[in-house]
Amino acid sequence: MLTISLDTSSKEPLYQQIYRHIRHAIESGDVAPREKLPSKRRLASYLKVSLSTVETAYAQLKAEGYIETKMKSGCYAAEIQPLERVRPPLRPKLLREKTGLSPFLYDFRTDRVDPEAFPFSVWAKLTRKVLSEGGKELLETAYPKGLYELRETIAEYLRRFRGMDVLPEQIVIGAGWEYLFTLIIQLLGHRCCYGVENPGYQKVSKILHSLDCPVSYLPVEAEGISLSALERTSVEVLHVTPSHHFPLGIVTTAQRRRELLRWANGGNRYIIEDDYDSEFRYEGRPIPALAEMDHNGRVIYIKTFAKILAPSFRIAYMVLPLTLLEQYEARLLFYACTVSSIEQRVLRDFIGDGYLERHLNRSRNLYKKRRDIFIETIKKSALGSKVEIFGEDAGMHLLLRVQGMTEHELVAKARRRGISLNGLSRYYIDPAEALQNTVIAGYAGWQDQRLRQGVTALIEAWEKGSTEP
Amino acid sequence: MLTISLDTSSKEPLYQQIYRHIRHAIESGDVAPREKLPSKRRLASYLKVSLSTVETAYAQLKAEGYIETKMKSGCYAAEIQPLERVRPPLRPKLLREKTGLSPFLYDFRTDRVDPEAFPFSVWAKLTRKVLSEGGKELLETAYPKGLYELRETIAEYLRRFRGMDVLPEQIVIGAGWEYLFTLIIQLLGHRCCYGVENPGYQKVSKILHSLDCPVSYLPVEAEGISLSALERTSVEVLHVTPSHHFPLGIVTTAQRRRELLRWANGGNRYIIEDDYDSEFRYEGRPIPALAEMDHNGRVIYIKTFAKILAPSFRIAYMVLPLTLLEQYEARLLFYACTVSSIEQRVLRDFIGDGYLERHLNRSRNLYKKRRDIFIETIKKSALGSKVEIFGEDAGMHLLLRVQGMTEHELVAKARRRGISLNGLSRYYIDPAEALQNTVIAGYAGWQDQRLRQGVTALIEAWEKGSTEP
């Protein structure tokens, strides 16, 4: 039986009310499958609505397959079986979502940069300029590898500051290094074996596992990743951080770089060079990139802007060697560029107009000063003679090795006082392989005065604190 | 032999010139491995530079592993083997990169929308507002699934306009549906078999192939994807466009929707519902989403903003069913959100302040009018009686089937006159399965007057044109 009661005071259009009632009647079985429905004219006159209102409702029901019309015979309910609920209602445990704000009093984790250091007003000004100049082309599909003018600007930047000679055509812009890394895996295949540093940046392994790639973990020595270990594996693609190893802070030696390149030349092998923080080198010049030394097209260079601008900027690029360019274009060019046209233009101006260089010089001085404050505060403290500092020549973090305490004690005592920092062992596949009693502390995301307080609080926690919760 | 000649008029710092000369001497073998280098003091006095200049150069060489220092004995060249060039210099064929501008006089391809229709000035205004209000939190790392307030706004939008009841926690923001699709594949695994529509959107298959997933192609019938074909496969994950099939324009019937949901309930199966253009329905209301009818957590809903804003916006979202939420959070939450914080805030305001709704209403009317112009111009033309139009109830394209000509002739004759449009067969795995003599024409990205001219030119090309180049 079809019953329709219209509510003329409702905001819901009349045709939609009719549609909804009939749909419900058919879904619930009140109108049986193949049962004839009243003609549009009869229903309109019965409901005291216009014929076109009923026609619109019937048209919608027909478009969705709830009714069928037969020539000269009218409308019939379609055969709709009820939808069962096969599982009990779901009550998932929802994760409490963490915001960017740290719950800790002092947070020495390494993924923080100083938002105050970023020249936000310049970025805002350039964005306004792009928006006010930008016409149609801001809305057109961008070329999949990214805005050509941005890639030209990056090629010029690499020439000037990294001594790399690359064509804009080799550069691919993407929304973060993680995304670009998934593209590289699609390019090189997920069946070949990937080598990663141990210890190393955990996300690299997570991405490889998520894409089901075989992974070999390679120990890191004083010279860089272990070549003898590498040669005992069947690794075909190696991910490395040669300019500044994460987290140990080691610079791969010139000799080891050559050995790695020779290893790659010895087969159809590739090296993914993750140059995440080469700009922040406090003693001397940035270490030359492996990609600069590579004459045989074996190195894919990846660079994120998250570390040099701010983590919220989802822009990174990779430089493909010429050996892989045709393959990339043939197989992966169908992926649309993942970065908005507006931000690509703003970044082009930010680099091209010299703001990036100035920002980097400023940040380098700022972070160097903070590093010095960190070290000085430690050295002058009561624990000064018991703390060995290393990995401090570059980057935004350093390592602290403390005599007479275990890593667990170091982390737990700090946490008891609201201070967050990570032990070195978490970056190892087998935590037992790590140097004992060593923690990692990021110092970039701090104001000077607060950093002094934080380090002092940390020392106090270690000196006097308890590990009991 | 080490020879160093300094250029005091050069912009290159002196320490860097010294560094460069020594590095070159070691790399070229002019200084032999393990050869002793002059002491810093001697070199400084010989070159007439300060001691600290030489110290800086030596420190850099040491950091990069070109020299080694021995206690009280001085500096020695490290053992550096020369880098061979194992392959001939590479000269890749560089693809000429296409810009967004079409090389055609008239371009009826389907991936174009009208940039003039987008309220760019509103977007610019909201961006300025976000930039002027935004402080630190614009630069902090965003939550991996995206800005919570944007996801709340989208949940509210889905409730109002799609009748979907979802939690913000179920929503994941990403830089385009392609990226989100790769996340889904990582979530569900690349070993299970994926079903795709045939004909269908080619990128879906390309992504699946690129990630090495088994794919089954399923024919599309008048009611939607073929259920009997589906049941003969081992498909576990089905990608469909039920509200408006691409490219055929078919709406999956209510009965077929129920059958698909029942199929998914019958095993650990999932349906990926790609709701790419449900807003642009010209007769009646939008077709309800499969996700709305799904009570058992079997549907992943994907929606791009590229079609409703402009192609340059790389923002899309997916709604995960509650069944998959914990798994997603446990396994994929390490991926950082790929959309910039600034654009997420702008989009939140664009939707929340009602601009999206207004824009959609305006675009719908605009595109409906263009569709009507297209159809009317065809009908009134000399070929009017020979052209059958279908798939015109929704979306931004329609299909034209022309009596007495092959698809090849239709496409070739148009191209001869500088008109681009695609034949239907290119969307089929086996082109022979396609309806013959059918082409697809997009009409959304046109001004009215120009569209009239374009359609008139197309008819003329078909009537009188030659297929010879």
mmCIF file with all atom_site columns, C-alpha atoms in Angstrom, chain B residues 49-114:
data_model
loop_
_atom_site.group_PDB
_atom_site.id
_atom_site.type_symbol
_atom_site.label_atom_id
_atom_site.label_alt_id
_atom_site.label_comp_id
_atom_site.label_asym_id
_atom_site.label_entity_id
_atom_site.label_seq_id
_atom_site.pdbx_PDB_ins_code
_atom_site.Cartn_x
_atom_site.Cartn_y
_atom_site.Cartn_z
_atom_site.occupancy
_atom_site.B_iso_or_equiv
_atom_site.pdbx_formal_charge
_atom_site.auth_seq_id
_atom_site.auth_comp_id
_atom_site.auth_asym_id
_atom_site.auth_atom_id
_atom_site.pdbx_PDB_model_num
ATOM 1  C CA . VAL B 1 49  ? 96.359  34.040 3.489   1.00 0.00 ? 49  VAL B CA 1
ATOM 2  C CA . SER B 1 50  ? 95.374  33.802 7.131   1.00 0.00 ? 50  SER B CA 1
ATOM 3  C CA . LEU B 1 51  ? 95.795  30.552 8.999   1.00 0.00 ? 51  LEU B CA 1
ATOM 4  C CA . SER B 1 52  ? 92.048  30.348 9.616   1.00 0.00 ? 52  SER B CA 1
ATOM 5  C CA . THR B 1 53  ? 91.363  30.409 5.840   1.00 0.00 ? 53  THR B CA 1
ATOM 6  C CA . VAL B 1 54  ? 93.484  27.300 5.363   1.00 0.00 ? 54  VAL B CA 1
ATOM 7  C CA . GLU B 1 55  ? 91.983  25.723 8.476   1.00 0.00 ? 55  GLU B CA 1
ATOM 8  C CA . THR B 1 56  ? 88.475  26.174 7.062   1.00 0.00 ? 56  THR B CA 1
ATOM 9  C CA . ALA B 1 57  ? 89.504  24.576 3.757   1.00 0.00 ? 57  ALA B CA 1
ATOM 10 C CA . TYR B 1 58  ? 91.186  21.627 5.509   1.00 0.00 ? 58  TYR B CA 1
ATOM 11 C CA . ALA B 1 59  ? 88.166  21.149 7.819   1.00 0.00 ? 59  ALA B CA 1
ATOM 12 C CA . GLN B 1 60  ? 85.869  20.927 4.806   1.00 0.00 ? 60  GLN B CA 1
ATOM 13 C CA . LEU B 1 61  ? 88.183  18.461 3.056   1.00 0.00 ? 61  LEU B CA 1
ATOM 14 C CA . LYS B 1 62  ? 88.297  16.401 6.198   1.00 0.00 ? 62  LYS B CA 1
ATOM 15 C CA . ALA B 1 63  ? 84.523  16.488 6.664   1.00 0.00 ? 63  ALA B CA 1
ATOM 16 C CA . GLU B 1 64  ? 84.113  15.179 3.125   1.00 0.00 ? 64  GLU B CA 1
ATOM 17 C CA . GLY B 1 65  ? 86.790  12.529 3.610   1.00 0.00 ? 65  GLY B CA 1
ATOM 18 C CA . TYR B 1 66  ? 89.366  13.867 1.127   1.00 0.00 ? 66  TYR B CA 1
ATOM 19 C CA . ILE B 1 67  ? 92.060  14.199 3.739   1.00 0.00 ? 67  ILE B CA 1
ATOM 20 C CA . GLU B 1 68  ? 92.906  12.423 6.941   1.00 0.00 ? 68  GLU B CA 1
ATOM 21 C CA . THR B 1 69  ? 94.686  13.905 9.907   1.00 0.00 ? 69  THR B CA 1
ATOM 22 C CA . LYS B 1 70  ? 97.070  12.022 12.137  1.00 0.00 ? 70  LYS B CA 1
ATOM 23 C CA . MET B 1 71  ? 97.858  13.249 15.620  1.00 0.00 ? 71  MET B CA 1
ATOM 24 C CA . LYS B 1 72  ? 101.023 15.363 15.658  1.00 0.00 ? 72  LYS B CA 1
ATOM 25 C CA . SER B 1 73  ? 101.926 14.195 12.174  1.00 0.00 ? 73  SER B CA 1
ATOM 26 C CA . GLY B 1 74  ? 99.794  16.373 9.913   1.00 0.00 ? 74  GLY B CA 1
ATOM 27 C CA . CYS B 1 75  ? 97.356  15.887 7.035   1.00 0.00 ? 75  CYS B CA 1
ATOM 28 C CA . TYR B 1 76  ? 97.404  13.185 4.383   1.00 0.00 ? 76  TYR B CA 1
ATOM 29 C CA . ALA B 1 77  ? 95.471  12.671 1.165   1.00 0.00 ? 77  ALA B CA 1
ATOM 30 C CA . ALA B 1 78  ? 92.863  9.952  1.579   1.00 0.00 ? 78  ALA B CA 1
ATOM 31 C CA . GLU B 1 79  ? 92.718  6.993  -0.762  1.00 0.00 ? 79  GLU B CA 1
ATOM 32 C CA . ILE B 1 80  ? 90.322  8.123  -3.446  1.00 0.00 ? 80  ILE B CA 1
ATOM 33 C CA . GLN B 1 81  ? 89.873  6.038  -6.540  1.00 0.00 ? 81  GLN B CA 1
ATOM 34 C CA . PRO B 1 82  ? 88.896  7.905  -9.674  1.00 0.00 ? 82  PRO B CA 1
ATOM 35 C CA . LEU B 1 83  ? 85.285  7.648  -10.779 1.00 0.00 ? 83  LEU B CA 1
ATOM 36 C CA . GLU B 1 84  ? 84.952  6.006  -14.134 1.00 0.00 ? 84  GLU B CA 1
ATOM 37 C CA . ARG B 1 85  ? 82.293  6.935  -16.657 1.00 0.00 ? 85  ARG B CA 1
ATOM 38 C CA . VAL B 1 86  ? 80.875  3.532  -17.501 1.00 0.00 ? 86  VAL B CA 1
ATOM 39 C CA . ARG B 1 87  ? 78.253  4.542  -19.994 1.00 0.00 ? 87  ARG B CA 1
ATOM 40 C CA . PRO B 1 88  ? 78.392  6.838  -22.990 1.00 0.00 ? 88  PRO B CA 1
ATOM 41 C CA . PRO B 1 89  ? 77.085  10.320 -22.229 1.00 0.00 ? 89  PRO B CA 1
ATOM 42 C CA . LEU B 1 90  ? 73.329  10.291 -22.138 1.00 0.00 ? 90  LEU B CA 1
ATOM 43 C CA . ARG B 1 91  ? 71.260  12.202 -24.608 1.00 0.00 ? 91  ARG B CA 1
ATOM 44 C CA . PRO B 1 92  ? 67.675  11.550 -23.712 1.00 0.00 ? 92  PRO B CA 1
ATOM 45 C CA . LYS B 1 93  ? 64.862  12.479 -25.996 1.00 0.00 ? 93  LYS B CA 1
ATOM 46 C CA . LEU B 1 94  ? 63.093  15.078 -23.932 1.00 0.00 ? 94  LEU B CA 1
ATOM 47 C CA . LEU B 1 95  ? 59.345  15.130 -24.334 1.00 0.00 ? 95  LEU B CA 1
ATOM 48 C CA . ARG B 1 96  ? 58.062  18.491 -25.320 1.00 0.00 ? 96  ARG B CA 1
ATOM 49 C CA . GLU B 1 97  ? 56.048  19.319 -22.266 1.00 0.00 ? 97  GLU B CA 1
ATOM 50 C CA . LYS B 1 98  ? 52.461  20.164 -22.886 1.00 0.00 ? 98  LYS B CA 1
ATOM 51 C CA . THR B 1 99  ? 51.001  23.125 -21.085 1.00 0.00 ? 99  THR B CA 1
ATOM 52 C CA . GLY B 1 100 ? 47.391  23.403 -20.047 1.00 0.00 ? 100 GLY B CA 1
ATOM 53 C CA . LEU B 1 101 ? 46.583  25.323 -23.208 1.00 0.00 ? 101 LEU B CA 1
ATOM 54 C CA . SER B 1 102 ? 45.054  23.198 -25.910 1.00 0.00 ? 102 SER B CA 1
ATOM 55 C CA . PRO B 1 103 ? 46.775  23.174 -29.299 1.00 0.00 ? 103 PRO B CA 1
ATOM 56 C CA . PHE B 1 104 ? 43.357  22.681 -30.918 1.00 0.00 ? 104 PHE B CA 1
ATOM 57 C CA . LEU B 1 105 ? 41.011  25.255 -32.369 1.00 0.00 ? 105 LEU B CA 1
ATOM 58 C CA . TYR B 1 106 ? 38.100  23.561 -30.630 1.00 0.00 ? 106 TYR B CA 1
ATOM 59 C CA . ASP B 1 107 ? 38.741  21.065 -27.859 1.00 0.00 ? 107 ASP B CA 1
ATOM 60 C CA . PHE B 1 108 ? 35.876  18.784 -26.832 1.00 0.00 ? 108 PHE B CA 1
ATOM 61 C CA . ARG B 1 109 ? 37.958  16.591 -24.562 1.00 0.00 ? 109 ARG B CA 1
ATOM 62 C CA . THR B 1 110 ? 36.283  15.778 -21.280 1.00 0.00 ? 110 THR B CA 1
ATOM 63 C CA . ASP B 1 111 ? 38.799  16.897 -18.688 1.00 0.00 ? 111 ASP B CA 1
ATOM 64 C CA . ARG B 1 112 ? 38.138  20.597 -19.084 1.00 0.00 ? 112 ARG B CA 1
ATOM 65 C CA . VAL B 1 113 ? 35.959  22.782 -16.903 1.00 0.00 ? 113 VAL B CA 1
ATOM 66 C CA . ASP B 1 114 ? 35.265  26.468 -17.310 1.00 0.00 ? 114 ASP B CA 1
#
